Coordinates of C-alpha atoms and ligand atoms in Angstrom, one line a residue:
Chain A
M1 CA 63.8 151.5 130.8
A2 CA 67.1 149.8 132.1
N3 CA 68.6 149.0 128.9
E4 CA 69.8 152.4 127.4
T5 CA 71.1 152.3 124.4
P6 CA 74.9 153.8 124.3
L7 CA 75.4 157.2 123.0
W8 CA 78.1 158.2 120.6
E9 CA 80.0 161.2 119.5
V10 CA 79.9 161.8 115.6
F11 CA 82.7 163.3 113.5
I12 CA 82.8 164.1 110.0
R13 CA 85.6 165.1 107.5
P14 CA 84.0 167.6 105.0
R15 CA 86.5 167.0 102.6
N16 CA 89.8 165.4 102.2
G17 CA 92.6 167.8 103.4
L18 CA 90.4 168.9 106.3
S19 CA 90.0 167.5 109.9
H20 CA 87.3 165.3 111.2
K21 CA 84.8 168.0 113.1
H22 CA 82.6 167.0 116.0
V23 CA 78.8 167.7 114.6
G24 CA 76.8 166.0 117.4
S25 CA 76.0 162.6 118.8
L26 CA 73.4 159.9 118.5
H27 CA 72.4 156.5 119.9
A28 CA 73.4 152.9 118.5
A29 CA 73.8 149.5 119.8
D30 CA 77.3 149.2 118.6
E31 CA 79.9 150.6 116.0
V32 CA 78.5 149.1 113.0
L33 CA 74.6 150.8 114.0
A34 CA 76.4 154.1 115.0
L35 CA 78.4 154.5 111.8
Q36 CA 75.1 153.7 109.9
A37 CA 72.9 156.3 112.1
A38 CA 75.6 158.9 111.5
R39 CA 75.1 158.5 107.6
D40 CA 71.7 159.0 107.8
V41 CA 71.4 161.6 110.4
Y42 CA 74.5 164.0 109.9
T43 CA 75.3 163.4 105.8
R44 CA 72.0 164.1 103.7
R45 CA 73.4 166.9 101.9
G46 CA 77.0 166.3 101.1
E47 CA 78.2 167.3 104.7
G48 CA 81.3 164.8 104.2
N49 CA 83.0 162.1 102.6
S50 CA 84.2 160.3 106.1
I51 CA 82.8 159.6 109.6
W52 CA 84.3 158.9 113.1
V53 CA 82.0 157.6 116.0
V54 CA 83.4 157.3 119.3
R55 CA 81.5 156.3 122.4
S56 CA 80.9 159.2 124.7
V57 CA 82.0 157.4 127.9
D58 CA 85.5 157.2 126.0
I59 CA 86.0 160.8 125.7
V60 CA 88.0 162.4 128.6
A61 CA 87.1 166.1 128.9
S62 CA 89.1 168.9 130.8
D63 CA 87.3 170.3 133.9
P64 CA 85.3 173.6 132.8
D65 CA 85.9 175.0 136.5
Q66 CA 89.7 174.8 135.9
S67 CA 89.4 176.4 132.6
A68 CA 91.0 179.7 134.0
E69 CA 94.0 178.4 135.3
N70 CA 94.6 175.8 132.5
F71 CA 94.4 178.6 129.7
D72 CA 94.4 181.9 130.9
P73 CA 98.2 182.0 131.5
T74 CA 99.0 181.7 127.9
A75 CA 97.6 185.3 127.4
E76 CA 100.7 186.9 129.3
K77 CA 103.0 184.6 127.4
I78 CA 103.4 187.5 124.6
Y79 CA 107.0 186.2 124.1
R80 CA 105.4 182.9 122.2
H81 CA 104.4 185.2 119.2
P82 CA 106.5 186.5 116.5
T83 CA 105.4 190.1 116.6
F84 CA 107.2 190.0 120.1
Y85 CA 110.6 190.5 118.5
E86 CA 111.7 193.4 116.9
I87 CA 113.6 193.2 113.4
P88 CA 115.3 196.1 111.6
E89 CA 113.4 196.9 108.5
D90 CA 116.5 196.6 106.7
V91 CA 116.8 192.8 107.2
G92 CA 113.7 192.3 105.0
H93 CA 110.7 190.1 105.5
M94 CA 111.2 187.6 108.1
Chain B
M1 CA 60.4 174.5 115.2
Y2 CA 57.5 175.5 117.4
S3 CA 59.6 176.0 120.6
Q4 CA 58.8 179.8 121.0
G5 CA 55.6 178.9 122.5
L6 CA 56.9 177.2 125.1
I7 CA 54.3 175.7 127.3
G8 CA 54.6 176.1 131.3
A9 CA 58.4 177.0 131.3
D10 CA 59.7 177.5 134.8
G11 CA 62.7 179.3 135.4
R12 CA 62.6 179.4 139.2
T13 CA 66.0 178.9 140.7
E14 CA 67.7 178.8 144.1
E15 CA 71.3 179.9 143.6
T16 CA 72.9 182.6 145.5
E17 CA 72.5 186.0 144.2
D18 CA 76.3 186.4 143.7
F19 CA 76.0 183.2 141.4
L20 CA 73.1 184.7 139.3
A21 CA 74.7 187.8 138.9
A22 CA 77.9 186.5 137.9
F23 CA 75.7 184.1 135.3
Q24 CA 73.6 187.1 134.1
R25 CA 76.8 188.8 133.3
R26 CA 77.9 186.2 131.3
M27 CA 74.6 186.2 129.4
D28 CA 74.6 190.2 128.9
A29 CA 78.4 189.5 127.4
E30 CA 76.6 187.4 124.7
E31 CA 79.2 184.2 126.1
K32 CA 77.8 180.9 125.2
I33 CA 77.0 178.3 128.1
E34 CA 78.6 174.7 127.3
P35 CA 77.5 171.6 128.9
N36 CA 79.6 171.3 132.0
D37 CA 79.7 174.9 132.8
A38 CA 78.0 176.0 135.7
M39 CA 74.4 177.3 135.4
P40 CA 71.3 178.1 137.5
E41 CA 69.1 174.9 137.9
G42 CA 66.2 177.1 136.5
Y43 CA 68.0 177.8 133.5
R44 CA 68.9 173.9 132.9
R45 CA 65.4 173.1 133.9
T46 CA 64.1 175.8 131.0
L47 CA 66.5 174.2 128.6
V48 CA 65.5 171.0 129.1
R49 CA 61.8 171.5 128.6
Q50 CA 62.2 173.7 125.7
I51 CA 64.7 171.7 123.8
G52 CA 62.3 168.3 124.6
Q53 CA 59.5 169.7 123.5
H54 CA 60.9 171.3 120.4
A55 CA 62.1 167.6 119.7
H56 CA 59.0 165.8 120.3
S57 CA 57.7 168.3 117.9
E58 CA 59.8 167.4 115.1
I59 CA 59.1 163.7 115.8
V60 CA 55.4 164.2 115.9
G61 CA 55.2 166.4 113.2
M62 CA 56.5 163.9 111.0
L63 CA 52.9 162.2 111.3
P64 CA 50.2 164.7 109.6
E65 CA 52.7 164.8 106.5
G66 CA 53.6 160.9 106.7
N67 CA 50.1 160.3 106.2
W68 CA 50.2 161.8 102.6
I69 CA 53.8 160.0 101.3
T70 CA 51.9 157.1 99.5
R71 CA 49.6 159.1 98.0
A72 CA 51.7 162.0 96.8
P73 CA 50.4 162.7 93.3
S74 CA 53.7 162.2 91.2
L75 CA 57.3 160.9 92.0
K76 CA 58.8 164.3 92.2
R77 CA 56.4 165.4 95.0
K78 CA 56.8 161.9 96.6
A79 CA 60.5 162.4 96.6
A80 CA 60.1 165.7 98.2
L81 CA 57.8 164.7 100.9
L82 CA 59.9 161.7 101.9
A83 CA 63.3 163.9 102.2
K84 CA 61.1 166.5 104.4
V85 CA 59.9 164.1 106.4
Q86 CA 63.2 162.3 107.1
D87 CA 64.7 165.5 107.7
E88 CA 62.1 166.2 110.4
G89 CA 63.0 163.1 111.8
G90 CA 66.8 164.4 111.9
H91 CA 66.0 167.7 113.6
G92 CA 64.2 165.7 116.4
L93 CA 67.5 163.9 116.9
Y94 CA 70.0 166.7 116.5
L95 CA 67.4 167.9 119.5
Y96 CA 67.2 165.0 121.5
S97 CA 71.1 164.8 121.6
A98 CA 71.3 168.9 122.6
A99 CA 68.9 168.0 125.5
E100 CA 70.5 165.1 126.7
T101 CA 74.0 167.2 127.3
L102 CA 71.7 168.8 130.1
G103 CA 71.4 165.8 132.0
V104 CA 68.3 163.9 130.7
T105 CA 68.5 160.8 128.8
R106 CA 66.5 159.7 125.5
E107 CA 64.6 157.1 127.6
Q108 CA 63.0 159.8 129.9
M109 CA 62.2 162.1 127.4
T110 CA 60.4 159.3 125.1
E111 CA 58.6 158.2 128.3
E112 CA 57.6 162.0 129.1
L113 CA 56.1 162.4 125.5
L114 CA 54.2 159.1 125.7
S115 CA 52.8 159.9 129.1
G116 CA 51.8 163.0 128.3
K117 CA 53.9 165.0 130.7
A118 CA 55.7 166.6 127.9
K119 CA 54.0 168.8 125.5
Y120 CA 54.7 169.3 121.7
S121 CA 53.4 172.1 119.3
S122 CA 49.3 172.2 119.3
I123 CA 49.8 172.7 115.4
F124 CA 50.2 168.5 114.9
N125 CA 46.8 167.9 116.6
Y126 CA 45.1 169.0 113.6
P127 CA 44.3 166.7 110.6
T128 CA 45.7 166.5 107.3
L129 CA 42.7 166.2 105.4
S130 CA 43.7 166.6 101.5
W131 CA 46.7 167.0 99.4
A132 CA 46.8 170.9 99.5
D133 CA 47.5 170.5 103.4
I134 CA 50.9 169.0 102.3
G135 CA 51.4 172.6 100.3
I136 CA 50.2 174.6 103.3
I137 CA 52.2 172.8 106.0
G138 CA 55.5 173.6 104.1
W139 CA 54.5 177.0 103.4
L140 CA 52.9 178.3 106.7
V141 CA 54.1 175.8 109.5
D142 CA 57.5 175.5 108.4
G143 CA 57.4 179.0 107.5
A144 CA 56.3 180.1 111.1
A145 CA 58.7 177.4 112.3
I146 CA 61.6 179.5 110.5
M147 CA 60.5 182.8 111.9
N148 CA 60.8 180.9 115.3
Q149 CA 64.1 179.2 114.7
I150 CA 66.4 181.5 113.3
P151 CA 66.7 183.5 116.6
L152 CA 67.3 180.1 118.2
C153 CA 70.8 179.9 116.3
R154 CA 71.9 182.9 118.8
C155 CA 70.8 181.1 121.8
S156 CA 72.8 181.2 124.9
Y157 CA 73.1 177.3 125.2
G158 CA 75.8 176.3 122.7
P159 CA 74.4 172.7 121.9
Y160 CA 70.9 173.9 121.2
A161 CA 72.4 176.8 119.0
R162 CA 74.6 174.5 117.1
A163 CA 71.6 172.4 116.5
M164 CA 69.2 174.9 115.5
I165 CA 71.9 176.2 112.8
R166 CA 71.9 172.8 111.2
V167 CA 68.0 172.6 111.4
C168 CA 67.7 176.1 109.9
R169 CA 69.8 175.6 107.0
E170 CA 67.3 172.6 106.1
E171 CA 64.0 174.2 106.5
S172 CA 64.3 176.5 103.9
F173 CA 63.9 173.6 101.2
H174 CA 60.7 172.7 103.0
Q175 CA 59.3 175.9 103.1
R176 CA 60.0 176.2 99.0
Q177 CA 58.5 172.8 98.2
G178 CA 55.2 173.7 100.2
Y179 CA 55.0 177.0 98.6
E180 CA 55.8 175.7 94.9
L181 CA 53.2 173.0 95.6
C182 CA 50.6 175.6 96.4
L183 CA 51.5 177.5 93.5
T184 CA 50.8 174.4 91.2
L185 CA 47.5 174.1 92.7
S186 CA 46.8 177.8 92.4
R187 CA 47.2 177.4 88.7
G188 CA 45.3 174.2 88.2
T189 CA 41.5 173.2 88.1
E190 CA 38.9 175.2 90.2
A191 CA 38.5 172.0 92.2
Q192 CA 42.2 172.4 93.0
K193 CA 42.0 176.0 93.9
A194 CA 38.9 175.6 96.1
M195 CA 41.1 172.6 97.5
L196 CA 43.7 175.1 98.4
Q197 CA 41.5 177.7 99.7
D198 CA 39.9 175.1 101.8
A199 CA 43.4 174.1 103.3
L200 CA 44.5 177.8 103.9
D201 CA 41.0 178.5 105.8
R202 CA 41.6 175.6 108.2
W203 CA 45.5 176.2 108.8
W204 CA 45.7 179.8 109.1
W205 CA 44.5 180.4 112.6
P206 CA 46.5 177.6 114.2
C207 CA 49.7 178.9 112.5
L208 CA 49.2 181.8 114.0
M209 CA 48.8 180.0 117.3
M210 CA 52.0 178.4 117.0
F211 CA 53.8 181.7 118.1
G212 CA 52.2 181.1 121.6
P213 CA 49.9 183.1 123.8
H214 CA 50.3 187.0 123.9
D215 CA 53.2 188.8 125.4
G216 CA 51.2 189.8 128.3
D217 CA 50.0 186.3 128.9
S218 CA 53.2 184.6 128.2
L219 CA 54.7 183.1 131.8
H220 CA 58.4 183.3 132.6
S221 CA 59.0 184.6 128.9
D222 CA 61.1 187.5 130.6
Q223 CA 63.7 185.5 132.4
S224 CA 64.1 183.4 129.1
M225 CA 64.7 186.9 127.6
A226 CA 67.2 188.0 130.2
W227 CA 69.0 184.4 129.5
K228 CA 69.3 184.8 125.8
I229 CA 67.4 181.7 125.3
K230 CA 64.5 183.6 123.6
R231 CA 65.2 186.7 121.5
F232 CA 62.1 187.9 120.2
S233 CA 58.5 188.2 122.2
N234 CA 55.7 185.9 120.8
D235 CA 53.9 188.9 119.4
D236 CA 56.9 190.4 117.5
L237 CA 57.5 187.2 115.8
R238 CA 53.7 186.6 114.9
Q239 CA 53.6 189.9 113.5
K240 CA 57.0 189.5 111.5
F241 CA 55.2 186.0 110.1
I242 CA 52.1 187.9 109.2
D243 CA 53.9 190.8 107.4
A244 CA 55.9 188.2 105.4
T245 CA 53.2 185.9 104.5
V246 CA 50.1 187.9 103.4
P247 CA 51.6 189.2 100.0
Q248 CA 52.9 185.7 99.5
G249 CA 49.4 184.5 99.8
E250 CA 47.9 187.0 97.7
Y251 CA 50.3 186.0 94.9
L252 CA 48.7 183.1 95.0
G253 CA 45.1 184.0 94.7
L254 CA 44.1 183.1 98.1
T255 CA 41.6 184.9 100.7
F256 CA 42.9 185.0 104.3
P257 CA 40.0 183.9 106.6
D258 CA 40.2 186.8 108.6
P259 CA 38.1 189.8 108.0
E260 CA 39.8 192.0 110.0
L261 CA 43.3 191.4 108.4
K262 CA 44.4 194.6 106.5
W263 CA 47.8 196.7 106.2
N264 CA 48.2 199.2 108.4
E265 CA 50.5 202.0 107.1
E266 CA 51.0 203.8 110.1
K267 CA 52.4 200.7 112.0
G268 CA 54.1 199.6 108.6
G269 CA 52.5 196.0 109.1
Y270 CA 49.3 194.1 109.1
D271 CA 46.4 194.2 111.8
H272 CA 44.8 190.9 112.5
G273 CA 41.4 189.7 114.3
P274 CA 41.4 188.4 117.5
I275 CA 43.1 184.8 118.0
D276 CA 40.7 182.0 119.7
W277 CA 43.2 181.2 122.4
E278 CA 40.3 179.1 124.1
E279 CA 40.8 176.8 121.2
F280 CA 44.7 177.0 121.5
W281 CA 44.5 175.9 125.1
R282 CA 42.1 172.7 124.5
V283 CA 44.2 171.7 121.9
V284 CA 47.4 171.9 124.2
K285 CA 45.4 170.3 126.9
G286 CA 44.7 167.3 124.8
G287 CA 41.3 168.3 123.2
G288 CA 42.4 168.4 119.8
Q289 CA 41.1 166.3 117.2
M290 CA 44.2 164.4 116.6
N291 CA 45.9 164.4 120.1
R292 CA 45.1 160.8 120.9
D293 CA 46.0 159.5 117.7
R294 CA 49.5 161.0 117.5
I295 CA 50.3 159.7 121.0
T296 CA 48.8 156.5 120.1
A297 CA 51.2 156.2 117.0
R298 CA 54.2 157.0 118.9
K299 CA 53.5 154.5 121.4
K300 CA 53.0 152.1 118.8
A301 CA 56.1 152.6 117.3
W302 CA 58.0 152.7 120.8
D303 CA 56.4 149.4 121.9
E304 CA 56.7 147.7 118.4
G305 CA 60.3 148.7 118.2
A306 CA 61.4 147.3 121.9
W307 CA 62.6 143.8 120.5
V308 CA 64.6 145.5 117.7
R309 CA 66.5 147.9 120.4
E310 CA 66.6 144.6 122.7
A311 CA 68.2 142.5 120.0
A312 CA 70.8 145.0 118.9
L313 CA 71.9 145.6 122.3
V314 CA 72.3 141.6 122.7
H315 CA 73.7 141.3 119.6
A316 CA 76.3 144.0 120.2
E317 CA 77.1 142.2 123.7
K318 CA 77.5 139.0 121.8
R319 CA 80.0 140.5 119.1
R320 CA 81.9 142.0 122.0
A321 CA 82.3 138.8 124.0
R322 CA 83.6 136.9 120.7
Q323 CA 86.0 139.8 119.9
L324 CA 87.3 139.2 123.6
A325 CA 87.7 135.6 123.2
A326 CA 89.5 135.9 120.0
E327 CA 92.3 138.4 121.1
Ligands
FE2_1 FE1 62.0 170.6 111.2
FE2_2 FE1 60.7 171.6 108.7

């Protein structure tokens, strides 16, 4: 089976005002068929009103082995949060 | 559905002890594993096999019910059955894509199903002989599947757990439409009542087998528990299923084909008679009434669809070339 049908990632917007969210993937020969299949597979019960399909090979992902160096340092940067700063109560809500 | 009775899981693995211990700590902390995370080979292999078996079961499971779509007795029943069978196809597709995140291709999995290397739930190797079977399948087969699948929503492997959440959300309609169908027959003519009883007589024991062998005989099941792939033992789930189902059957005025089935006050559950495991293994190994028909039907669909898949790829290539030329 040399000819493998390409894999697509499917994103759906549940309703206007919300972002598209990844829901899964599927196989399709091209973008027309991918959209059609995404409609059948992922929106049988009013799950959304808009679909994006992206070829899986076009997604660039961060390396999970580097997730500690990428994401752990933010935990130490407490000064990025509003609660780090003390404002006298007399000043009122800020 | 149906993955609880995972057939032939192989959790052997060859990583260093440190690696395995670190992985186990993640499991014990209820962390989820995502596709590119480091994982023991045995964990990956067990999941590929389990998710694959599960996906194949959804797809093959379309056949016994599909058999009755054109003969549904009313438009309402036909629309419901069509929607249910379409859902099962969807379940298969969610699951195949979850398995593919572990590095197997759809084509490989399909080949393994068609060659008989990969298994699927033994329940689909029984024939659907009457319209009542459609009600019984929704009520009992999907009911047993729900029991199996709900704990899988918390499986440690993220893509599988997410697929199962989608599946479980859809299964409840399957069970309810089946029970409602049974209810209608149970209020019908004597012939309809007899047809319903006959369907229960044929499906009850195979449904209990869906949960897989007894805990003592269930190989590799401890490893799956430790890896949080599996949350409850086969026997525990089977017991839960029986306890939930028997009162529903009594409401329909049905008699379960098990003279030893009776309420045990002390354990707070039903006792039941012995399950014929010889029949189970015979069906798993290909000796069921419908094994050959099911695989023949899947092969036919695959072979006769080959030209469509090829044409779609060639057409896509042609469109791409034209687009490039126009730019
Ligand atoms: Fe299903
Ligand atoms: Fe179902």
